[in-house]
C-alpha cells in the first residue's frame, strides 16, 4: 500500500465505525433518517475506496502487518454498509408500496438473501475462501437439513406463496373449505392466526392453509349475502306469499336494502310452498342479529296475513292434512301477537279489538306528520311503515307495531314522521276507547310504551 493511500484507508475505517455508531444511535423509531445516514456513509466510503484504489470485488492477499489489517477491515466495513443500504432500500419500497405488514415475509426473505450474499462476498473477496468448494459442502448439509425440516420448510414456502398471491391481508374475514371461519389477526413464516366468531384463536400451519379453498368475505367488502329457507303451507297463491315475504324483508332494519333483498320460489307441492329469502348484511358480526330479525318478521307478517308455516312432511302424514287449514285473520289475533301488547289480558285485547276500525293507506302516504299530535292509536295490520326524521330513515315498523301512543298517553307531539313504504292496513282505536281501558287498569300505560322508544333502542 502506498503512502498516499494510507490516509484514505484510515478514513475508510473511521467512516465505517462512525456509520455503525450513528446507525445504532438513531434506533428503529427513525427509519427515514436511518436510511439517509446509511446511504450517506456508504457513498462516502465508496468514493474513498476509489481514491485509495482498492477494488472490493477482487481478492488481494494482505500483508501481515497493520496496513494489511486496515485494508481487510475497510473492505468488511464497506460490505457491511452496502448490505445495510440495500436492506434500507428494500424496507423503504415496502412502505411506499403501501403494504408493509402484508409483505413482511418477503422483506425478511430479501434481507436474508442480502446478508447471505454479503457474507459470501466477504469470504471470497476479502479472505479468499474458495466459494465453489464451500457451496458444494453446504449443499450436502442443506439436503440433510431439508429432509429433517421438511414440514417446517413446507410451511415457510407456503407462507411465501400466500404472501405473494395475497388472497388475504391482516384484518380480513375468511372462510375455509373445512368450515373454519374468522378474522386474520397475524401471519408469520410458520403459521397464520385466525380469531373465530366464538373468540377462539385458531393457529393454522401455512402448508395446511395453502391446500384449502378459501373465501375472503372481506373482499371487495364485508357486505355479503345470506340465504334463509322458508316453507309455507300452500293455502295462498305463491305470488301472494312472495309479496308478503318481500314486505317482511323490507321491514327489517338489520339488513342492507341496496341492493334490495329478494324472495325466490324454489319448489311447490301439496305439503308446502318452498322459498328462499336472500338478503345482505354489512359484516359477519351482523349475521345472527339480521337472521333473528328476519325470522321474527316473517312470523309476524305470516300471522297478520293468514299464512301458515308448513310442518315437516312426516308430521303432516301422521296428523293429517286437515291440520293445515288456513287460520282466519282477526283483529284480536293481531293484537295478541303485537309485541308491545303482550301484557294485556284476553278480555282487554277483546275490548280493543271491538273498538278497532280498519283503515287503508297507499304507499308513499304520510300517516302521521312530525310534530303532529295523533288522535287515535294505529295498530299496523299489514304493510311496512318508515319513521323518518327530516327525511332520514330512523327505523321500520312491522305488523303488530303501532303509532300514536306518545300523543295519547303523554299529550306530546310525535317526534318522527310516519310514512307508508308499501300499501298499509291498520286498525284505528279512538282515544275514548283507549282511555276507558286505561281507566279500568292504569298499569296498561306501562305496556303501551310508544313503539319508537323500543325501535330507537333497538337500532341505536
C-alpha positions as a Markdown table, in Angstrom:
| # | Residue | x | y | z |
|---|---|---|---|---|
| 1 | Unk | 0.0 | 0.0 | 0.0 |
| 2 | Unk | 1.4 | 3.4 | -1.0 |
| 3 | Unk | 1.8 | 6.2 | 1.5 |
| 4 | Unk | -0.7 | 8.3 | -0.5 |
| 5 | Unk | -3.4 | 5.6 | 0.1 |
| 6 | Unk | -2.7 | 5.3 | 3.8 |
| 7 | Unk | -4.9 | 8.3 | 4.8 |
| 8 | Unk | -7.7 | 7.0 | 2.7 |
| 9 | Unk | -7.6 | 3.6 | 4.4 |
| 10 | Unk | -7.7 | 5.3 | 7.8 |
| 11 | Unk | -10.6 | 7.4 | 6.6 |
| 12 | Unk | -12.4 | 4.3 | 5.4 |
| 13 | Unk | -12.2 | 2.7 | 8.8 |
| 14 | Unk | -13.2 | 5.9 | 10.6 |
| 15 | Unk | -16.3 | 6.3 | 8.3 |
| 16 | Unk | -17.2 | 2.7 | 8.7 |
| 17 | Unk | -17.1 | 2.8 | 12.5 |
| 18 | Unk | -18.8 | 6.2 | 12.6 |
| 19 | Unk | -21.6 | 4.8 | 10.4 |
| 20 | Unk | -22.2 | 1.9 | 12.8 |
| 21 | Unk | -22.3 | 4.2 | 15.8 |
| 22 | Unk | -24.8 | 6.6 | 14.1 |
| 23 | Unk | -26.9 | 3.6 | 12.9 |
| 24 | Unk | -27.3 | 2.4 | 16.4 |
| 25 | Unk | -27.9 | 5.8 | 18.0 |
| 26 | Unk | -30.8 | 6.6 | 15.6 |
| 27 | Unk | -32.6 | 3.4 | 16.5 |
| 28 | Unk | -35.7 | 1.8 | 14.9 |
| 29 | Unk | -38.0 | 4.6 | 15.6 |
| 30 | Unk | -36.4 | 6.9 | 12.9 |
| 31 | Unk | -36.3 | 4.6 | 9.8 |
| 32 | Unk | -36.1 | 7.5 | 7.3 |
| 33 | Unk | -33.2 | 9.3 | 9.0 |
| 34 | Unk | -31.5 | 5.9 | 9.4 |
| 35 | Unk | -31.8 | 5.1 | 5.7 |
| 36 | Unk | -30.4 | 8.6 | 4.8 |
| 37 | Unk | -27.4 | 8.1 | 7.1 |
| 38 | Unk | -26.7 | 4.6 | 5.7 |
| 39 | Unk | -26.7 | 6.0 | 2.1 |
| 40 | Unk | -24.5 | 8.9 | 3.0 |
| 41 | Unk | -21.9 | 6.8 | 4.8 |
| 42 | Unk | -22.0 | 4.1 | 2.0 |
| 43 | Unk | -21.4 | 6.7 | -0.7 |
| 44 | Unk | -18.7 | 8.4 | 1.3 |
| 45 | Unk | -16.9 | 5.1 | 1.8 |
| 46 | Unk | -17.3 | 4.2 | -1.9 |
| 47 | Unk | -15.7 | 7.5 | -3.0 |
| 48 | Unk | -12.9 | 6.9 | -0.6 |
| 49 | Unk | -12.3 | 3.4 | -2.0 |
| 50 | Unk | -11.9 | 4.9 | -5.4 |
| 51 | Unk | -9.3 | 7.4 | -4.2 |
| 52 | Unk | -7.5 | 4.6 | -2.3 |
| 53 | Unk | -7.5 | 2.5 | -5.5 |
| 54 | Unk | -8.9 | -0.5 | -3.6 |
| 55 | Unk | -11.2 | -2.9 | -5.5 |
| 56 | Unk | -13.7 | -4.5 | -3.1 |
| 57 | Unk | -14.6 | -7.1 | -5.7 |
| 58 | Unk | -11.1 | -8.6 | -6.0 |
| 59 | Unk | -9.1 | -10.6 | -3.5 |
| 60 | Unk | -5.7 | -9.3 | -2.8 |
| 61 | Unk | -3.6 | -11.3 | -0.3 |
| 62 | Unk | -3.0 | -8.8 | 2.5 |
| 63 | Unk | 0.4 | -8.3 | 4.1 |
| 64 | Unk | 0.7 | -9.5 | 7.7 |
| 65 | Unk | 1.1 | -6.0 | 9.2 |
| 66 | Unk | -1.1 | -3.2 | 10.4 |
| 67 | Unk | -1.6 | -1.9 | 6.9 |
| 68 | Unk | -3.0 | -5.2 | 5.6 |
| 69 | Unk | -5.3 | -5.4 | 8.6 |
| 70 | Unk | -6.6 | -1.9 | 7.9 |
| 71 | Unk | -7.4 | -2.9 | 4.3 |
| 72 | Unk | -9.3 | -6.0 | 5.4 |
| 73 | Unk | -11.3 | -4.1 | 8.0 |
| 74 | Unk | -12.1 | -1.4 | 5.5 |
| 75 | Unk | -13.4 | -3.9 | 3.0 |
| 76 | Unk | -15.5 | -5.6 | 5.6 |
| 77 | Unk | -17.0 | -2.3 | 6.8 |
| 78 | Unk | -17.7 | -1.3 | 3.2 |
| 79 | Unk | -19.6 | -4.6 | 2.5 |
| 80 | Unk | -21.5 | -4.2 | 5.8 |
| 81 | Unk | -22.6 | -0.7 | 4.9 |
| 82 | Unk | -23.6 | -1.9 | 1.4 |
| 83 | Unk | -25.8 | -4.6 | 3.0 |
| 84 | Unk | -27.5 | -2.1 | 5.3 |
| 85 | Unk | -28.1 | 0.4 | 2.5 |
| 86 | Unk | -29.6 | -2.3 | 0.3 |
| 87 | Unk | -31.9 | -3.5 | 3.2 |
| 88 | Unk | -32.9 | 0.1 | 3.8 |
| 89 | Unk | -34.0 | 0.4 | 0.2 |
| 90 | Unk | -36.0 | -2.8 | 0.4 |
| 91 | Unk | -37.8 | -1.7 | 3.5 |
| 92 | Unk | -38.5 | 1.8 | 2.0 |
| 93 | Unk | -40.0 | 0.1 | -1.1 |
| 94 | Unk | -42.3 | -2.0 | 1.1 |
| 95 | Unk | -43.5 | 1.1 | 3.0 |
| 96 | Unk | -44.1 | 3.2 | -0.2 |
| 97 | Unk | -45.9 | 0.2 | -1.8 |
| 98 | Unk | -48.5 | 0.6 | 1.0 |
| 99 | Unk | -48.3 | -3.0 | 2.4 |
| 100 | Unk | -45.5 | -3.2 | 5.0 |
| 101 | Unk | -47.3 | -5.7 | 7.2 |
| 102 | Unk | -48.5 | -8.0 | 4.4 |
| 103 | Unk | -45.1 | -8.1 | 2.8 |
| 104 | Unk | -43.2 | -8.9 | 6.0 |
| 105 | Unk | -42.3 | -12.4 | 4.8 |
| 106 | Unk | -41.0 | -11.1 | 1.5 |
| 107 | Unk | -39.0 | -8.4 | 3.3 |
| 108 | Unk | -37.4 | -11.0 | 5.7 |
| 109 | Unk | -36.6 | -13.2 | 2.8 |
| 110 | Unk | -34.9 | -10.4 | 0.8 |
| 111 | Unk | -33.0 | -9.3 | 3.9 |
| 112 | Unk | -31.7 | -12.9 | 4.4 |
| 113 | Unk | -30.6 | -13.1 | 0.7 |
| 114 | Unk | -28.7 | -9.8 | 1.1 |
| 115 | Unk | -26.9 | -10.9 | 4.2 |
| 116 | Unk | -26.0 | -14.2 | 2.7 |
| 117 | Unk | -24.7 | -12.6 | -0.5 |
| 118 | Unk | -22.6 | -10.1 | 1.5 |
| 119 | Unk | -21.3 | -12.9 | 3.7 |
| 120 | Unk | -20.2 | -15.0 | 0.7 |
| 121 | Unk | -18.7 | -11.9 | -1.0 |
| 122 | Unk | -16.6 | -11.1 | 2.2 |
| 123 | Unk | -15.4 | -14.6 | 2.3 |
| 124 | Unk | -14.4 | -14.6 | -1.4 |
| 125 | Unk | -13.1 | -11.0 | -1.9 |
| 126 | Unk | -11.7 | -10.3 | 1.5 |
| 127 | Unk | -10.4 | -13.6 | 2.8 |
| 128 | Unk | -10.0 | -15.5 | -0.5 |
| 129 | Unk | -12.1 | -18.5 | 0.6 |
| 130 | Unk | -13.0 | -20.8 | -2.4 |
| 131 | Unk | -16.7 | -20.3 | -2.6 |
| 132 | Unk | -17.3 | -23.2 | -5.0 |
| 133 | Unk | -16.0 | -25.7 | -2.5 |
| 134 | Unk | -17.9 | -24.0 | 0.3 |
| 135 | Unk | -21.2 | -24.1 | -1.7 |
| 136 | Unk | -20.6 | -27.8 | -2.6 |
| 137 | Unk | -20.1 | -28.7 | 1.1 |
| 138 | Unk | -23.1 | -26.5 | 2.2 |
| 139 | Unk | -25.3 | -28.2 | -0.5 |
| 140 | Unk | -24.8 | -31.6 | 1.2 |
| 141 | Unk | -25.6 | -30.0 | 4.6 |
| 142 | Unk | -28.7 | -28.3 | 3.0 |
| 143 | Unk | -30.0 | -31.7 | 1.8 |
| 144 | Unk | -29.7 | -33.2 | 5.2 |
| 145 | Unk | -31.4 | -30.2 | 6.9 |
| 146 | Unk | -34.1 | -30.2 | 4.2 |
| 147 | Unk | -35.0 | -33.8 | 4.9 |
| 148 | Unk | -35.0 | -33.1 | 8.7 |
| 149 | Unk | -37.1 | -29.9 | 8.4 |
| 150 | Unk | -39.4 | -30.9 | 5.6 |
| 151 | Unk | -42.6 | -29.9 | 7.3 |
| 152 | Unk | -41.2 | -26.7 | 8.6 |
| 153 | Unk | -39.8 | -25.7 | 5.1 |
| 154 | Unk | -43.2 | -26.6 | 3.6 |
| 155 | Unk | -44.9 | -24.1 | 6.0 |
| 156 | Unk | -42.3 | -21.5 | 5.2 |
| 157 | Unk | -42.6 | -21.8 | 1.4 |
| 158 | Unk | -46.4 | -21.9 | 1.6 |
| 159 | Unk | -46.2 | -18.7 | 3.7 |
| 160 | Unk | -44.2 | -17.1 | 0.9 |
| 161 | Unk | -46.7 | -18.3 | -1.7 |
| 162 | Unk | -49.6 | -17.0 | 0.2 |
| 163 | Unk | -47.9 | -13.6 | 0.7 |
| 164 | Unk | -47.1 | -13.3 | -3.0 |
| 165 | Unk | -50.6 | -14.4 | -4.0 |
| 166 | Unk | -52.2 | -12.1 | -1.4 |
| 167 | Unk | -55.5 | -13.9 | -1.1 |
| 168 | Unk | -56.0 | -12.1 | 2.2 |
| 169 | Unk | -54.4 | -9.4 | 4.4 |
| 170 | Unk | -54.3 | -8.9 | 8.1 |
| 171 | Unk | -57.8 | -7.9 | 9.3 |
| 172 | Unk | -59.7 | -9.8 | 6.5 |
| 173 | Unk | -62.5 | -12.3 | 7.4 |
| 174 | Unk | -62.0 | -15.6 | 5.7 |
| 175 | Unk | -64.0 | -18.9 | 5.3 |
| 176 | Unk | -62.1 | -22.1 | 4.7 |
| 177 | Unk | -63.3 | -25.3 | 3.0 |
| 178 | Unk | -63.1 | -27.2 | 6.3 |
| 179 | Unk | -65.5 | -24.8 | 7.9 |
| 180 | Unk | -63.0 | -22.7 | 9.8 |
| 181 | Unk | -64.1 | -19.1 | 9.7 |
| 182 | Unk | -62.7 | -16.0 | 11.3 |
| 183 | Unk | -60.6 | -12.8 | 11.1 |
| 184 | Unk | -56.9 | -12.9 | 10.2 |
| 185 | Unk | -55.0 | -11.4 | 13.2 |
| 186 | Unk | -51.4 | -12.5 | 12.5 |
| 187 | Unk | -49.3 | -14.2 | 9.9 |
| 188 | Unk | -45.7 | -15.3 | 10.1 |
| 189 | Unk | -43.2 | -17.7 | 8.4 |
| 190 | Unk | -44.7 | -20.8 | 10.1 |
| 191 | Unk | -48.4 | -20.2 | 10.6 |
| 192 | Unk | -51.5 | -17.9 | 10.3 |
| 193 | Unk | -53.6 | -17.0 | 13.3 |
| 194 | Unk | -57.4 | -16.7 | 12.9 |
| 195 | Unk | -59.7 | -15.3 | 15.5 |
| 196 | Unk | -63.1 | -17.0 | 15.2 |
| 197 | Unk | -66.6 | -15.7 | 15.9 |
| 198 | Unk | -66.5 | -17.7 | 19.2 |
| 199 | Unk | -63.4 | -15.7 | 20.2 |
| 200 | Unk | -61.1 | -18.6 | 19.9 |
| 201 | Unk | -57.7 | -18.3 | 18.3 |
| 202 | Unk | -57.0 | -20.9 | 15.6 |
| 203 | Unk | -53.4 | -21.4 | 14.5 |
| 204 | Unk | -53.1 | -23.0 | 11.1 |
| 205 | Unk | -49.8 | -24.1 | 9.6 |
| 206 | Unk | -49.3 | -22.3 | 6.3 |
| 207 | Unk | -48.9 | -25.6 | 4.4 |
| 208 | Unk | -52.4 | -26.6 | 5.6 |
| 209 | Unk | -53.9 | -23.3 | 4.7 |
| 210 | Unk | -52.4 | -23.3 | 1.2 |
| 211 | Unk | -54.1 | -26.6 | 0.4 |
| 212 | Unk | -57.6 | -25.4 | 1.2 |
| 213 | Unk | -60.0 | -23.4 | -0.9 |
| 214 | Unk | -60.5 | -20.0 | 0.7 |
| 215 | Unk | -63.4 | -17.5 | 0.6 |
| 216 | Unk | -62.4 | -13.9 | 1.5 |
| 217 | Unk | -65.6 | -12.4 | 3.0 |
| 218 | Unk | -63.9 | -9.0 | 3.3 |
| 219 | Unk | -63.3 | -8.6 | -0.5 |
| 220 | Unk | -64.4 | -6.4 | -2.1 |
| 221 | Unk | -66.1 | -5.5 | 1.2 |
| 222 | Unk | -67.7 | -7.4 | 4.1 |
| 223 | Unk | -71.2 | -6.8 | 2.7 |
| 224 | Unk | -72.3 | -10.4 | 1.8 |
| 225 | Unk | -75.5 | -12.3 | 1.1 |
| 226 | Unk | -77.3 | -14.7 | 3.5 |
| 227 | Unk | -79.9 | -17.3 | 2.3 |
| 228 | Unk | -82.8 | -18.4 | 4.6 |
| 229 | Unk | -85.1 | -21.2 | 3.6 |
| 230 | Unk | -88.9 | -20.9 | 4.4 |
| 231 | Unk | -91.7 | -23.4 | 3.9 |
| 232 | Unk | -95.3 | -22.0 | 3.8 |
| 233 | Unk | -98.5 | -24.1 | 3.8 |
| 234 | Unk | -100.0 | -24.0 | 0.2 |
| 235 | Unk | -103.3 | -22.2 | 1.0 |
| 236 | Unk | -102.5 | -19.0 | -0.8 |
| 237 | Unk | -101.3 | -18.1 | -4.3 |
| 238 | Unk | -97.5 | -18.2 | -4.5 |
| 239 | Unk | -97.4 | -14.6 | -5.7 |
| 240 | Unk | -99.2 | -13.5 | -2.6 |
| 241 | Unk | -96.7 | -15.4 | -0.4 |
| 242 | Unk | -93.8 | -13.8 | -2.3 |
| 243 | Unk | -95.3 | -10.3 | -1.8 |
| 244 | Unk | -95.7 | -11.0 | 2.0 |
| 245 | Unk | -92.1 | -12.2 | 2.2 |
| 246 | Unk | -90.9 | -9.0 | 0.4 |
| 247 | Unk | -92.8 | -6.9 | 2.9 |
| 248 | Unk | -91.1 | -8.8 | 5.8 |
| 249 | Unk | -87.7 | -8.2 | 4.3 |
| 250 | Unk | -88.4 | -4.6 | 3.6 |
| 251 | Unk | -89.4 | -4.3 | 7.3 |
| 252 | Unk | -86.1 | -5.4 | 8.5 |
| 253 | Unk | -83.7 | -2.8 | 10.0 |
| 254 | Unk | -80.7 | -5.1 | 10.4 |
| 255 | Unk | -80.1 | -5.9 | 6.7 |
| 256 | Unk | -78.8 | -4.0 | 3.6 |
| 257 | Unk | -81.6 | -2.6 | 1.4 |
| 258 | Unk | -79.4 | -1.6 | -1.6 |
| 259 | Unk | -79.3 | -3.9 | -3.5 |
| 260 | Unk | -82.8 | -4.9 | -2.3 |
| 261 | Unk | -83.4 | -8.2 | -0.6 |
| 262 | Unk | -85.3 | -10.9 | -2.7 |
| 263 | Unk | -87.6 | -13.8 | -2.1 |
| 264 | Unk | -87.4 | -16.7 | -4.6 |
| 265 | Unk | -89.7 | -19.7 | -5.1 |
| 266 | Unk | -87.7 | -22.9 | -5.3 |
| 267 | Unk | -90.5 | -25.5 | -5.2 |
| 268 | Unk | -94.1 | -26.3 | -4.6 |
| 269 | Unk | -96.1 | -29.4 | -3.5 |
| 270 | Unk | -99.2 | -30.4 | -1.7 |
| 271 | Unk | -97.3 | -30.0 | 1.5 |
| 272 | Unk | -95.6 | -26.6 | 1.2 |
| 273 | Unk | -94.5 | -23.7 | -0.9 |
| 274 | Unk | -90.7 | -23.6 | -0.7 |
| 275 | Unk | -89.0 | -20.2 | -0.7 |
| 276 | Unk | -85.5 | -18.8 | -0.2 |
| 277 | Unk | -85.1 | -15.4 | 1.3 |
| 278 | Unk | -81.8 | -13.7 | 0.1 |
| 279 | Unk | -80.6 | -10.6 | 1.9 |
| 280 | Unk | -77.3 | -8.9 | 2.6 |
| 281 | Unk | -75.6 | -7.8 | 5.9 |
| 282 | Unk | -72.9 | -5.3 | 6.4 |
| 283 | Unk | -70.5 | -7.8 | 8.0 |
| 284 | Unk | -70.1 | -11.2 | 9.7 |
| 285 | Unk | -71.0 | -9.8 | 13.1 |
| 286 | Unk | -74.5 | -8.8 | 11.8 |
| 287 | Unk | -75.4 | -12.3 | 10.6 |
| 288 | Unk | -77.1 | -13.6 | 13.8 |
| 289 | Unk | -78.8 | -10.3 | 14.5 |
| 290 | Unk | -80.2 | -10.0 | 11.0 |
| 291 | Unk | -81.3 | -13.6 | 10.8 |
| 292 | Unk | -83.1 | -13.4 | 14.1 |
| 293 | Unk | -84.9 | -10.2 | 13.0 |
| 294 | Unk | -85.9 | -11.7 | 9.6 |
| 295 | Unk | -87.3 | -14.8 | 11.2 |
| 296 | Unk | -89.3 | -12.8 | 13.7 |
| 297 | Unk | -90.7 | -10.5 | 11.0 |
| 298 | Unk | -91.5 | -13.5 | 8.7 |
| 299 | Unk | -93.6 | -15.0 | 11.6 |
| 300 | Unk | -95.2 | -11.6 | 12.3 |
| 301 | Unk | -96.2 | -11.0 | 8.6 |
| 302 | Unk | -97.4 | -14.6 | 8.2 |
| 303 | Unk | -99.5 | -14.2 | 11.3 |
| 304 | Unk | -101.1 | -11.0 | 10.2 |
| 305 | Unk | -101.8 | -12.2 | 6.6 |
| 306 | Unk | -103.3 | -15.6 | 7.3 |
| 307 | Unk | -100.2 | -17.6 | 6.2 |
| 308 | Unk | -99.3 | -20.8 | 8.0 |
| 309 | Unk | -95.8 | -22.1 | 8.3 |
| 310 | Unk | -95.6 | -25.7 | 6.8 |
| 311 | Unk | -94.9 | -28.6 | 9.1 |
| 312 | Unk | -92.4 | -31.3 | 8.2 |
| 313 | Unk | -93.9 | -33.8 | 5.7 |
| 314 | Unk | -93.6 | -36.7 | 8.2 |
| 315 | Unk | -95.6 | -34.8 | 10.8 |
| 316 | Unk | -98.3 | -34.0 | 8.2 |
| 317 | Unk | -98.7 | -37.6 | 7.3 |
| 318 | Unk | -99.2 | -38.5 | 11.0 |
| 319 | Unk | -101.6 | -35.7 | 11.8 |
| 320 | Unk | -103.4 | -35.5 | 8.5 |
| 321 | Unk | -103.8 | -32.6 | 6.2 |
| 322 | Unk | -106.8 | -31.2 | 8.0 |
| 323 | Unk | -104.4 | -29.5 | 10.5 |
| 324 | Unk | -103.2 | -27.3 | 7.7 |
| 325 | Unk | -106.4 | -25.4 | 7.4 |
| 326 | Unk | -105.6 | -21.7 | 7.0 |
| 327 | Unk | -106.2 | -19.5 | 10.1 |
| 328 | Unk | -108.6 | -16.7 | 10.0 |
| 329 | Unk | -107.3 | -13.2 | 10.3 |
| 330 | Unk | -108.9 | -11.3 | 13.2 |
| 331 | Unk | -108.2 | -8.0 | 14.9 |
| 332 | Unk | -108.0 | -9.8 | 18.3 |
| 333 | Unk | -105.4 | -12.3 | 17.0 |
| 334 | Unk | -103.3 | -9.5 | 15.5 |
| 335 | Unk | -103.4 | -7.6 | 18.9 |
| 336 | Unk | -102.5 | -10.9 | 20.6 |
| 337 | Unk | -99.3 | -11.1 | 18.5 |
| 338 | Unk | -98.4 | -7.4 | 18.9 |
| 339 | Unk | -95.0 | -7.2 | 20.7 |
| 340 | Unk | -96.0 | -4.2 | 22.9 |
| 341 | Unk | -99.4 | -5.5 | 23.9 |
| 342 | Unk | -98.4 | -8.8 | 25.3 |
| 343 | Unk | -99.1 | -7.6 | 28.8 |
| 344 | Unk | -102.9 | -7.3 | 28.1 |
| 345 | Unk | -105.3 | -9.9 | 29.2 |
| 346 | Unk | -107.6 | -11.7 | 26.6 |
| 347 | Unk | -110.5 | -9.6 | 27.8 |
| 348 | Unk | -108.6 | -6.3 | 27.4 |
| 349 | Unk | -107.5 | -7.3 | 23.9 |
| 350 | Unk | -111.1 | -8.2 | 23.1 |
| 351 | Unk | -112.2 | -4.7 | 24.2 |
| 352 | Unk | -109.6 | -3.1 | 21.9 |
| 353 | Unk | -110.5 | -5.4 | 19.0 |
| 354 | Unk | -114.2 | -4.5 | 19.3 |
| 355 | Unk | -113.3 | -0.8 | 19.1 |
| 356 | Unk | -110.9 | -1.1 | 16.2 |
| 357 | Unk | -111.8 | 0.4 | 12.8 |
| 358 | Unk | -109.9 | -0.8 | 9.7 |
| 359 | Unk | -108.1 | 1.8 | 7.6 |
| 360 | Unk | -106.0 | 1.6 | 4.4 |
| 361 | Unk | -103.3 | 3.9 | 3.1 |
| 362 | Unk | -101.5 | 3.9 | -0.2 |
| 363 | Unk | -97.7 | 3.6 | -0.5 |
| 364 | Unk | -95.9 | 6.9 | 0.0 |
| 365 | Unk | -98.7 | 8.4 | 2.1 |
| 366 | Unk | -97.9 | 10.3 | 5.3 |
| 367 | Unk | -99.7 | 8.6 | 8.2 |
| 368 | Unk | -98.6 | 11.0 | 11.0 |
| 369 | Unk | -96.5 | 14.1 | 10.3 |
| 370 | Unk | -93.6 | 15.1 | 12.5 |
| 371 | Unk | -94.8 | 17.5 | 15.3 |
| 372 | Unk | -98.4 | 16.3 | 14.9 |
| 373 | Unk | -100.5 | 15.0 | 17.8 |
| 374 | Unk | -102.2 | 11.7 | 16.9 |
| 375 | Unk | -105.9 | 11.5 | 17.9 |
| 376 | Unk | -106.0 | 7.7 | 17.8 |
| 377 | Unk | -103.9 | 4.6 | 18.3 |
| 378 | Unk | -102.9 | 3.0 | 14.9 |
| 379 | Unk | -102.1 | -0.7 | 15.1 |
| 380 | Unk | -100.4 | -1.9 | 11.8 |
| 381 | Unk | -102.1 | -4.9 | 10.3 |
| 382 | Unk | -100.1 | -5.3 | 7.1 |
| 383 | Unk | -97.5 | -3.4 | 5.2 |
| 384 | Unk | -94.4 | -1.5 | 6.2 |
| 385 | Unk | -94.2 | 1.9 | 7.8 |
| 386 | Unk | -91.0 | 4.0 | 7.9 |
| 387 | Unk | -90.3 | 6.5 | 10.7 |
| 388 | Unk | -88.3 | 9.5 | 9.4 |
| 389 | Unk | -86.6 | 12.5 | 11.0 |
| 390 | Unk | -86.1 | 15.3 | 8.5 |
| 391 | Unk | -86.1 | 12.9 | 5.6 |
| 392 | Unk | -83.6 | 10.5 | 7.2 |
| 393 | Unk | -84.9 | 7.0 | 7.8 |
| 394 | Unk | -84.8 | 6.1 | 11.6 |
| 395 | Unk | -86.5 | 2.6 | 11.6 |
| 396 | Unk | -89.2 | 0.5 | 10.1 |
| 397 | Unk | -92.4 | -0.8 | 11.8 |
| 398 | Unk | -93.9 | -4.2 | 11.1 |
| 399 | Unk | -97.4 | -5.6 | 11.6 |
| 400 | Unk | -98.3 | -5.6 | 15.3 |
| 401 | Unk | -96.4 | -2.3 | 15.9 |
| 402 | Unk | -98.4 | 0.8 | 16.4 |
| 403 | Unk | -98.3 | 4.6 | 16.2 |
| 404 | Unk | -99.7 | 7.5 | 18.3 |
| 405 | Unk | -99.0 | 6.2 | 21.8 |
| 406 | Unk | -96.9 | 9.2 | 22.7 |
| 407 | Unk | -99.6 | 11.7 | 21.8 |
| 408 | Unk | -102.4 | 9.7 | 23.5 |
| 409 | Unk | -100.5 | 8.8 | 26.7 |
| 410 | Unk | -98.4 | 11.9 | 27.3 |
| 411 | Unk | -100.1 | 14.6 | 25.2 |
| 412 | Unk | -96.9 | 15.2 | 23.3 |
| 413 | Unk | -96.4 | 15.7 | 19.6 |
| 414 | Unk | -94.9 | 12.9 | 17.6 |
| 415 | Unk | -91.1 | 13.1 | 17.2 |
| 416 | Unk | -90.9 | 11.5 | 13.8 |
| 417 | Unk | -92.8 | 11.4 | 10.5 |
| 418 | Unk | -94.6 | 8.1 | 9.8 |
| 419 | Unk | -94.7 | 7.2 | 6.1 |
| 420 | Unk | -96.2 | 4.2 | 4.3 |
| 421 | Unk | -93.4 | 2.4 | 2.4 |
| 422 | Unk | -95.9 | -0.1 | 0.9 |
| 423 | Unk | -99.7 | -0.2 | 1.0 |
| 424 | Unk | -100.6 | -0.3 | 4.7 |
| 425 | Unk | -103.6 | -1.6 | 6.5 |
| 426 | Unk | -104.0 | -0.7 | 10.2 |
| 427 | Unk | -106.6 | -0.8 | 12.9 |
| 428 | Unk | -107.6 | 2.5 | 14.4 |
| 429 | Unk | -108.5 | 2.7 | 18.1 |
| 430 | Unk | -110.0 | 6.0 | 19.1 |
| 431 | Unk | -108.8 | 7.9 | 22.2 |
| 432 | Unk | -112.0 | 7.5 | 24.3 |
| 433 | Unk | -112.0 | 3.7 | 23.8 |
| 434 | Unk | -108.3 | 3.6 | 24.9 |
| 435 | Unk | -109.0 | 5.8 | 27.9 |
| 436 | Unk | -111.8 | 3.6 | 29.1 |
| 437 | Unk | -109.4 | 0.6 | 29.0 |
| 438 | Unk | -106.7 | 2.6 | 30.8 |
| 439 | Unk | -109.2 | 3.7 | 33.5 |
| 440 | Unk | -110.1 | 0.0 | 34.2 |
| 441 | Unk | -106.4 | -0.9 | 34.5 |
| 442 | Unk | -104.0 | 2.0 | 34.9 |
| 443 | Unk | -100.9 | -0.2 | 34.7 |
| 444 | Unk | -101.7 | -0.7 | 31.0 |
| 445 | Unk | -99.8 | 2.6 | 30.4 |
| 446 | Unk | -96.6 | 0.8 | 31.1 |
| 447 | Unk | -97.4 | -1.8 | 28.5 |
| 448 | Unk | -98.3 | 0.8 | 25.9 |
| 449 | Unk | -94.8 | 2.2 | 25.6 |
| 450 | Unk | -94.5 | 4.2 | 22.3 |
| 451 | Unk | -93.0 | 1.9 | 19.6 |
| 452 | Unk | -90.4 | 4.5 | 18.6 |
| 453 | Unk | -88.8 | 4.2 | 22.1 |
| 454 | Unk | -88.4 | 0.4 | 21.5 |
| 455 | Unk | -87.3 | 0.7 | 17.9 |
| 456 | Unk | -84.7 | 3.5 | 18.5 |
| 457 | Unk | -83.2 | 1.5 | 21.4 |
| 458 | Unk | -83.1 | -1.5 | 19.0 |
| 459 | Unk | -81.5 | 0.4 | 16.2 |
| 460 | Unk | -79.3 | 2.7 | 18.3 |
